[in-house]
CSV table of C-alpha atoms in Angstrom, one decimal:
chain,number,residue,atom,x,y,z
R,211,MET,CA,-0.4,18.6,10.6
R,212,ASN,CA,-0.5,16.7,7.4
R,213,LYS,CA,-2.7,13.0,8.3
R,214,GLY,CA,-2.7,11.9,4.6
R,215,PHE,CA,-6.4,10.8,4.2
R,216,LYS,CA,-8.1,13.8,4.2
R,217,GLY,CA,-11.9,14.9,2.8
R,218,GLY,CA,-13.7,11.7,3.3
R,219,ILE,CA,-15.9,10.1,5.2
R,220,LEU,CA,-13.5,7.4,7.5
R,221,ALA,CA,-16.7,5.6,9.7
R,222,ILE,CA,-20.3,6.1,10.4
R,223,VAL,CA,-22.4,6.0,13.7
R,224,THR,CA,-26.0,5.3,13.5
R,225,MET,CA,-28.7,4.1,15.4
R,226,ASP,CA,-31.0,3.0,12.3
R,227,LYS,CA,-29.0,1.0,10.0
R,228,ASP,CA,-31.6,1.8,7.0
R,229,LYS,CA,-30.5,5.5,6.7
R,230,VAL,CA,-27.5,4.3,5.3
R,231,THR,CA,-26.2,2.0,2.8
R,232,GLY,CA,-23.5,1.5,-0.4
R,233,GLY,CA,-19.8,0.4,1.5
R,234,GLY,CA,-16.6,1.5,1.3
R,235,CYS,CA,-17.3,2.8,4.8
R,236,PRO,CA,-17.6,0.5,8.5
R,237,VAL,CA,-20.7,1.2,9.5
R,238,PHE,CA,-21.5,1.3,13.3
R,239,LEU,CA,-24.5,0.5,14.5
R,240,ALA,CA,-25.3,1.7,18.5
R,241,VAL,CA,-27.9,0.9,20.3
R,242,ASP,CA,-29.3,4.7,22.3
R,243,GLN,CA,-27.2,7.7,21.7
R,244,LYS,CA,-25.1,7.5,24.6
R,245,GLU,CA,-23.6,4.8,22.8
R,246,GLN,CA,-23.7,7.1,19.3
R,247,GLU,CA,-21.9,9.2,21.4
R,248,LYS,CA,-18.8,7.4,22.8
R,249,LEU,CA,-18.4,5.3,19.3
R,250,GLY,CA,-18.1,8.6,17.3
R,251,LEU,CA,-15.8,10.2,20.0
R,252,PHE,CA,-14.1,6.3,20.5
R,253,LEU,CA,-13.5,7.0,16.4
R,254,ALA,CA,-12.9,10.3,15.9
R,255,ARG,CA,-9.5,10.2,18.0
R,256,ILE,CA,-8.5,6.9,17.0
R,257,LEU,CA,-8.9,7.9,13.5
R,258,ASP,CA,-8.0,11.8,13.7
R,259,GLY,CA,-10.9,12.7,12.8
R,260,ILE,CA,-14.0,15.0,14.3
R,261,VAL,CA,-17.5,14.0,14.6
R,262,HIS,CA,-20.6,15.7,12.6
R,263,ASP,CA,-24.3,15.1,12.9
R,264,LEU,CA,-26.6,14.4,9.9
R,265,GLU,CA,-29.7,15.8,12.2
R,266,ASN,CA,-31.2,12.1,10.9
R,267,GLY,CA,-29.6,10.0,13.6
R,268,VAL,CA,-26.2,9.7,11.5
R,269,TYR,CA,-22.8,10.7,13.5
R,270,PHE,CA,-19.7,10.2,10.4
R,271,ILE,CA,-15.8,10.7,11.0
R,272,CYS,CA,-14.2,13.1,9.2
R,273,ARG,CA,-10.5,14.4,8.7
R,274,HIS,CA,-10.2,17.4,7.8
S,164,MET,CA,43.6,57.5,10.9
S,165,GLU,CA,42.5,57.3,7.7
S,166,ARG,CA,39.8,58.8,5.8
S,167,TYR,CA,38.1,56.0,3.7
S,168,LEU,CA,39.3,53.6,7.4
S,169,VAL,CA,37.0,56.1,8.8
S,170,ALA,CA,34.0,55.9,6.4
S,171,ILE,CA,34.6,51.9,6.3
S,172,VAL,CA,34.2,51.8,10.3
S,173,VAL,CA,31.5,54.4,10.8
S,174,GLY,CA,29.9,52.6,7.6
S,175,ILE,CA,29.9,49.0,9.0
S,176,ALA,CA,28.5,49.9,12.5
S,177,ALA,CA,25.6,51.9,11.5
S,178,GLY,CA,24.6,49.4,9.1
S,179,PHE,CA,25.2,46.8,12.2
S,180,LEU,CA,23.4,48.9,15.1
S,181,ASP,CA,20.2,49.4,12.1
S,182,ARG,CA,20.1,45.1,11.3
S,183,LEU,CA,20.6,44.6,15.1
S,184,ILE,CA,17.8,47.0,15.7
S,185,MET,CA,15.0,45.7,13.3
S,186,LEU,CA,15.8,42.0,14.6
S,187,ARG,CA,13.3,41.9,17.1
S,188,SER,CA,11.2,38.5,18.3
S,189,ASP,CA,7.9,39.4,19.6
S,190,TYR,CA,4.6,37.2,20.1
S,191,ARG,CA,5.1,36.2,16.1
S,192,PHE,CA,8.5,33.5,17.6
S,193,TYR,CA,10.2,34.1,14.8
S,194,PRO,CA,13.8,33.9,15.8
S,195,THR,CA,13.6,32.7,19.1
S,196,TYR,CA,16.2,30.8,18.4
S,197,PRO,CA,19.9,32.2,19.4
S,198,HIS,CA,21.3,30.5,16.2
S,199,GLY,CA,18.6,32.7,14.1
S,200,TYR,CA,19.7,35.1,15.9
S,201,LEU,CA,23.7,34.5,15.3
S,202,THR,CA,23.0,33.9,11.5
S,203,HIS,CA,21.3,37.4,10.9
S,204,LEU,CA,23.5,39.3,12.7
S,205,ALA,CA,26.2,37.7,10.5
S,206,LEU,CA,24.8,37.9,7.2
S,207,GLY,CA,23.6,42.0,8.6
S,208,PHE,CA,27.1,42.4,9.2
S,209,ILE,CA,28.2,41.7,5.9
S,210,ALA,CA,25.4,42.9,4.6
S,211,ALA,CA,26.9,46.3,6.2
S,212,GLY,CA,30.6,45.6,5.2
S,213,LEU,CA,28.9,45.8,1.1
S,214,GLY,CA,27.7,48.6,1.6
S,215,ALA,CA,30.4,50.4,3.8
S,216,VAL,CA,33.0,49.9,1.4
S,217,ALA,CA,31.2,50.6,-1.8
S,218,ILE,CA,31.6,54.9,-1.6
S,219,PRO,CA,34.8,54.4,-0.9
S,220,ALA,CA,35.4,52.5,-3.6
S,221,ILE,CA,33.8,54.7,-6.5
S,222,ALA,CA,36.1,57.6,-4.5
S,223,LYS,CA,39.0,56.1,-5.1
S,224,PRO,CA,38.3,55.4,-8.2
S,225,ASP,CA,38.1,51.6,-8.5
S,226,TYR,CA,35.6,50.7,-10.0
S,227,VAL,CA,35.6,46.4,-10.6
S,228,ALA,CA,35.2,47.0,-6.8
S,229,VAL,CA,32.2,48.2,-6.9
S,230,THR,CA,31.1,45.9,-9.8
S,231,PHE,CA,31.7,42.4,-6.8
S,232,LEU,CA,29.7,45.0,-4.7
S,233,ALA,CA,26.8,44.8,-6.8
S,234,LEU,CA,27.6,40.5,-7.3
S,235,ALA,CA,27.8,39.8,-3.8
S,236,ALA,CA,24.7,41.3,-3.0
S,237,GLN,CA,22.7,39.4,-5.7
S,238,GLN,CA,23.4,37.3,-2.7
S,239,PHE,CA,20.9,38.3,-0.2
S,240,ARG,CA,18.9,37.1,-2.4
S,241,GLU,CA,19.8,33.8,-0.7
S,242,ILE,CA,18.0,34.6,2.7
S,243,ARG,CA,14.2,34.6,1.8
S,244,SER,CA,14.8,31.0,0.2
S,245,MET,CA,16.7,30.3,3.6
S,246,GLU,CA,13.9,31.5,5.1
S,247,ARG,CA,11.1,30.1,3.6
S,248,GLU,CA,12.8,27.0,3.2
S,249,THR,CA,13.1,27.0,7.5
S,250,LEU,CA,9.3,28.3,8.0
S,251,SER,CA,7.6,25.5,5.6
S,252,LYS,CA,10.2,23.4,6.9
S,253,LEU,CA,8.9,23.4,10.8
S,254,GLU,CA,4.6,24.3,9.8
S,255,GLU,CA,4.7,20.3,8.9
S,256,SER,CA,4.9,20.0,13.3
S,257,LYS,CA,2.9,22.8,13.6
S,258,LEU,CA,-0.7,22.6,15.2
S,259,ILE,CA,-1.6,25.8,13.6
S,260,PRO,CA,0.5,26.9,10.9
S,261,ARG,CA,1.6,30.3,9.5
S,262,GLY,CA,-0.1,29.4,6.6
S,263,PRO,CA,2.2,29.7,3.0
S,264,ASP,CA,1.3,33.8,2.6
S,265,TYR,CA,2.6,34.4,6.0
S,266,ILE,CA,5.9,32.8,5.8
S,267,GLU,CA,6.6,34.2,2.0
S,268,GLY,CA,6.1,37.6,4.2
S,269,ILE,CA,8.8,37.2,6.2
S,270,ALA,CA,10.8,35.9,4.3
S,271,ARG,CA,10.2,38.7,2.2
S,272,VAL,CA,11.1,41.0,5.3
S,273,PHE,CA,14.4,39.5,6.5
S,274,GLU,CA,15.5,39.6,2.9
S,275,ALA,CA,14.2,43.6,2.6
S,276,ARG,CA,15.7,44.1,5.9
S,277,ASN,CA,19.3,43.7,4.2
S,278,TYR,CA,18.9,45.5,1.7
S,279,LEU,CA,17.9,48.4,4.2
S,280,VAL,CA,21.1,47.7,5.7
S,281,ILE,CA,22.8,48.3,3.3
S,282,LEU,CA,22.0,51.6,2.3
S,283,THR,CA,22.1,52.8,6.0
S,284,ALA,CA,25.9,51.3,5.8
S,285,MET,CA,26.3,53.3,2.5
S,286,ALA,CA,24.5,56.5,3.5
S,287,SER,CA,26.5,57.5,6.4
S,288,SER,CA,29.9,55.9,5.4
S,289,ALA,CA,29.5,59.1,1.7
S,290,VAL,CA,28.7,61.4,4.6
S,291,ALA,CA,31.6,60.2,6.7
S,292,TYR,CA,33.6,60.2,3.8
S,293,TRP,CA,32.5,63.5,1.9
S,294,TRP,CA,32.1,65.6,5.6
S,295,ARG,CA,33.2,64.0,8.8
S,296,TRP,CA,32.2,61.0,11.1
S,297,GLU,CA,29.9,63.2,13.8
S,298,TYR,CA,27.6,64.3,10.9
S,299,ALA,CA,27.4,60.2,9.7
S,300,VAL,CA,26.2,59.5,13.4
S,301,ILE,CA,23.4,61.8,12.7
S,302,ALA,CA,23.2,60.4,9.2
S,303,ALA,CA,22.7,56.9,10.6
S,304,LEU,CA,20.9,57.8,13.5
S,305,LEU,CA,18.2,59.4,10.4
S,306,CYS,CA,18.8,55.5,8.3
S,307,ILE,CA,17.7,53.6,11.0
S,308,VAL,CA,14.8,55.8,12.4
S,309,PHE,CA,13.9,56.1,8.5
S,310,SER,CA,14.3,51.9,7.9
S,311,THR,CA,11.8,51.5,11.2
S,312,LYS,CA,9.1,53.2,9.7
S,313,LEU,CA,9.8,51.4,6.3
S,314,MET,CA,9.4,48.0,7.6
S,315,GLY,CA,6.6,48.7,10.0
S,316,GLY,CA,3.2,47.9,7.6
S,317,SER,CA,-0.5,48.2,8.2
S,318,TYR,CA,-2.2,46.1,10.4
S,319,ILE,CA,-6.0,44.1,10.5
S,320,GLY,CA,-7.3,47.3,12.8
S,321,GLU,CA,-6.3,49.8,10.6
S,322,ILE,CA,-8.6,47.7,7.3
S,323,ALA,CA,-11.7,46.6,9.6
S,324,GLN,CA,-13.1,46.5,12.6
S,325,VAL,CA,-13.4,44.3,15.2
S,326,GLU,CA,-16.2,43.6,17.2
S,327,LYS,CA,-17.0,40.7,20.3
S,328,GLY,CA,-19.4,37.6,18.3
S,329,GLU,CA,-21.9,35.6,19.9
S,330,ILE,CA,-21.6,32.1,20.0
S,331,ILE,CA,-24.1,30.0,19.1
S,332,PHE,CA,-26.3,26.7,18.3
S,333,ASP,CA,-28.3,25.7,15.6
S,334,GLY,CA,-29.0,22.6,16.0
S,335,SER,CA,-25.4,21.3,15.3
S,336,ILE,CA,-24.3,24.1,13.6
S,337,LEU,CA,-22.0,26.2,15.4
S,338,LYS,CA,-22.1,30.2,14.4
S,339,VAL,CA,-20.6,33.4,15.1
S,340,ASN,CA,-23.1,36.0,14.9
S,341,ASP,CA,-25.0,34.9,11.2
S,342,VAL,CA,-21.9,34.0,10.3
S,343,ILE,CA,-21.6,29.8,9.9
S,344,ILE,CA,-18.3,28.2,11.5
S,345,MET,CA,-18.5,24.2,11.2
S,346,ASN,CA,-20.9,20.8,12.0
S,347,VAL,CA,-20.2,19.8,15.5
S,348,GLY,CA,-21.1,16.2,16.3
S,349,LEU,CA,-20.8,15.6,19.7
S,350,THR,CA,-23.1,17.1,22.9
S,351,GLU,CA,-19.5,17.7,24.6
S,352,THR,CA,-18.1,19.2,22.6
S,353,ARG,CA,-20.8,21.6,21.8
S,354,LYS,CA,-21.3,22.5,26.0
S,355,LYS,CA,-17.2,22.9,26.0
S,356,ILE,CA,-17.7,25.5,23.5
S,357,MET,CA,-20.5,27.2,24.3
S,358,ARG,CA,-18.8,27.6,28.3
S,359,GLU,CA,-15.3,28.2,26.3
S,360,GLY,CA,-15.5,29.1,22.9
S,361,MET,CA,-15.1,33.1,22.2
S,362,GLY,CA,-16.3,34.7,18.7
S,363,ILE,CA,-15.7,37.8,17.7
S,364,ILE,CA,-16.7,39.5,14.1
S,365,ILE,CA,-14.1,41.3,11.7
S,366,LYS,CA,-16.3,43.6,9.7
S,367,PRO,CA,-14.0,45.1,6.8
S,368,ARG,CA,-13.9,48.9,6.1
S,369,ASP,CA,-13.4,49.4,2.5
S,370,ASP,CA,-13.9,46.3,-0.8
S,371,ASN,CA,-10.1,46.4,-0.4
S,372,ALA,CA,-10.3,45.4,3.1
S,373,ARG,CA,-12.7,43.0,1.7
S,374,LEU,CA,-10.5,41.3,-0.5
S,375,THR,CA,-7.8,41.0,2.0
S,376,LEU,CA,-9.9,39.3,4.4
S,377,ASP,CA,-11.3,37.0,1.8
S,378,ALA,CA,-7.8,35.5,0.9
S,379,PRO,CA,-7.2,32.2,3.0
S,380,GLY,CA,-3.2,33.5,4.0
S,381,GLN,CA,-4.9,36.6,6.0
S,382,ARG,CA,-7.2,34.0,8.2
S,383,MET,CA,-4.0,31.6,8.8
S,384,ALA,CA,-1.8,34.5,9.9
S,385,ILE,CA,-4.6,35.9,12.2
S,386,ILE,CA,-5.4,32.0,13.9
S,387,HIS,CA,-1.7,31.9,14.1
S,388,ASP,CA,-1.0,35.3,15.9
S,389,VAL,CA,-3.8,35.4,17.9
S,390,VAL,CA,-3.4,30.8,19.0
S,391,SER,CA,0.0,32.1,19.7
S,392,ILE,CA,-0.2,34.3,22.6
S,393,LEU,CA,-3.6,33.1,23.7
S,394,GLY,CA,-3.1,29.3,23.2
S,395,SER,CA,-5.4,27.1,21.5
S,396,LYS,CA,-7.2,23.7,23.2
S,397,VAL,CA,-6.4,21.9,20.0
S,398,ASP,CA,-4.2,18.5,20.4
S,399,VAL,CA,-2.5,16.2,17.9
S,400,SER,CA,-5.5,14.4,17.8
S,401,GLU,CA,-8.5,16.2,18.9
S,402,THR,CA,-8.7,18.7,16.6
S,403,GLU,CA,-12.7,20.0,16.7
S,404,LEU,CA,-11.8,23.3,18.8
S,405,ARG,CA,-9.4,23.8,15.8
S,406,PRO,CA,-9.8,27.3,15.6
S,407,LEU,CA,-11.7,28.7,12.0
S,408,ALA,CA,-11.8,32.4,10.7
S,409,ARG,CA,-15.7,31.7,7.8
S,410,LYS,CA,-16.9,34.1,6.4
S,411,GLN,CA,-20.5,35.7,5.2
S,412,ALA,CA,-20.9,35.2,1.9
S,413,ASP,CA,-23.3,38.1,1.6
S,414,LYS,CA,-22.4,40.7,3.9
S,415,GLY,CA,-18.1,40.1,3.4
S,416,TYR,CA,-17.8,40.1,6.7
S,417,LEU,CA,-15.3,37.4,9.1
S,418,ALA,CA,-16.5,35.1,12.3
S,419,LEU,CA,-13.4,34.2,14.1
S,420,PHE,CA,-14.3,31.1,16.6
S,421,LEU,CA,-11.6,30.0,19.0
S,422,VAL,CA,-11.7,28.2,22.4
S,423,ALA,CA,-8.5,29.5,24.0
S,424,ASN,CA,-6.6,28.9,27.3
S,425,GLU,CA,-6.8,32.0,28.1
S,426,PRO,CA,-10.5,33.3,27.4
S,427,ASP,CA,-10.0,36.9,27.7
S,428,GLN,CA,-12.4,38.2,24.9
S,429,GLU,CA,-10.8,41.8,25.7
S,430,TYR,CA,-7.1,40.5,24.6
S,431,PHE,CA,-8.7,38.6,21.6
S,432,MET,CA,-9.7,41.3,20.2
S,433,GLU,CA,-7.0,43.7,20.6
S,434,ILE,CA,-4.5,40.6,19.3
S,435,VAL,CA,-6.6,40.6,16.4
S,436,LYS,CA,-6.3,44.3,16.1
S,437,ARG,CA,-2.3,43.7,15.6
S,438,VAL,CA,-2.3,41.6,13.4
S,439,PRO,CA,-0.3,42.5,10.1
S,440,VAL,CA,-1.6,42.4,6.8
S,441,ILE,CA,0.3,39.9,5.0
S,442,GLU,CA,1.8,41.9,1.4
S,443,SER,CA,0.9,38.9,-0.7
S,444,THR,CA,-3.1,39.3,0.2
S,445,ARG,CA,-3.8,42.9,0.2
S,446,GLY,CA,-6.7,43.6,-1.4
S,447,THR,CA,-6.2,46.2,-4.0
S,448,ALA,CA,-9.8,46.5,-6.3
S,449,LEU,CA,-10.1,50.1,-5.1
S,450,LYS,CA,-6.9,51.2,-7.1
S,451,SER,CA,-8.5,50.1,-10.5
S,452,PHE,CA,-11.7,52.3,-12.0
S,453,PHE,CA,-13.2,49.6,-12.7
S,454,GLY,CA,-12.9,48.2,-8.5
S,455,ARG,CA,-13.7,52.5,-8.0
S,456,LYS,CA,-16.9,52.2,-10.1
S,457,ALA,CA,-18.1,48.7,-8.7
S,458,ALA,CA,-17.7,49.9,-5.2
S,459,ASP,CA,-20.5,52.1,-5.1
């Protein structure tokens, strides 16, 4: 289905705010892995995106 | 009854029967609506009528009528764009799209079927006009068998080997055997994929088959056919479990990943074998001189 904006990062969920920098995309801070997973899931559902794991403690939501 | 009348009636009957036999509604789900049937039967009837009057018109001789026939036959080109338009419109609201290549293939087939109907009607009416209507029945049956044979294309099972693949996770990377499918972030999703996901490997038999499977349009067609039978757990805003086909770039084979409503590996493989090879994606490398040279 066509959902408009595709390919870009919609949101970032991280436990370590030093791992992300720059602007243009909202960054959500989580206290632990559990909260990170939950935030990721919620944001993905709301934004119609998919959660990807960069394996350095940073999750991001992207729409394909 | 007048000779030309017999010829026309036999021709129309043969053509219409041909269209009726070629109008199938199967798991590819088209046409599913009674109105779709009606549209195609009506057009088939017109095509049969066109074919049936051609021979009596030439024999009379009425060349003006024949010229008009040629003009009328042009109208059938419209069928292709009609089908393409309908299917492309429906595509916008599909979770798993057919893909433009599949749509083009379907549209072409619908157009070609009408030409086959014209040929069938013309051949049967010719036989009825110059010989007897009993022979025309035989001619019609032969034409119908010929048209059904002609409409059958090749299938994935003929150009490739379909094998079971193992779903594995390398960290967050989902793989089917050694083919990378995608990155999955959430632990829950990974667990679900490990529990319910299925994977298969499609190995092309030659270079032509490899090029066919390379085409994204062909992959979309495979996924669409599988999903229209086994279902998928994709929803409008939950696209993580979207079925995907990715290739092993070095070795040339394809891996297919699916989380189905009916998780049956055996049938999954059987369905993939029966997916038609889309005309517009068919690889023809081995037909060229350098293609054959490069292949060995």
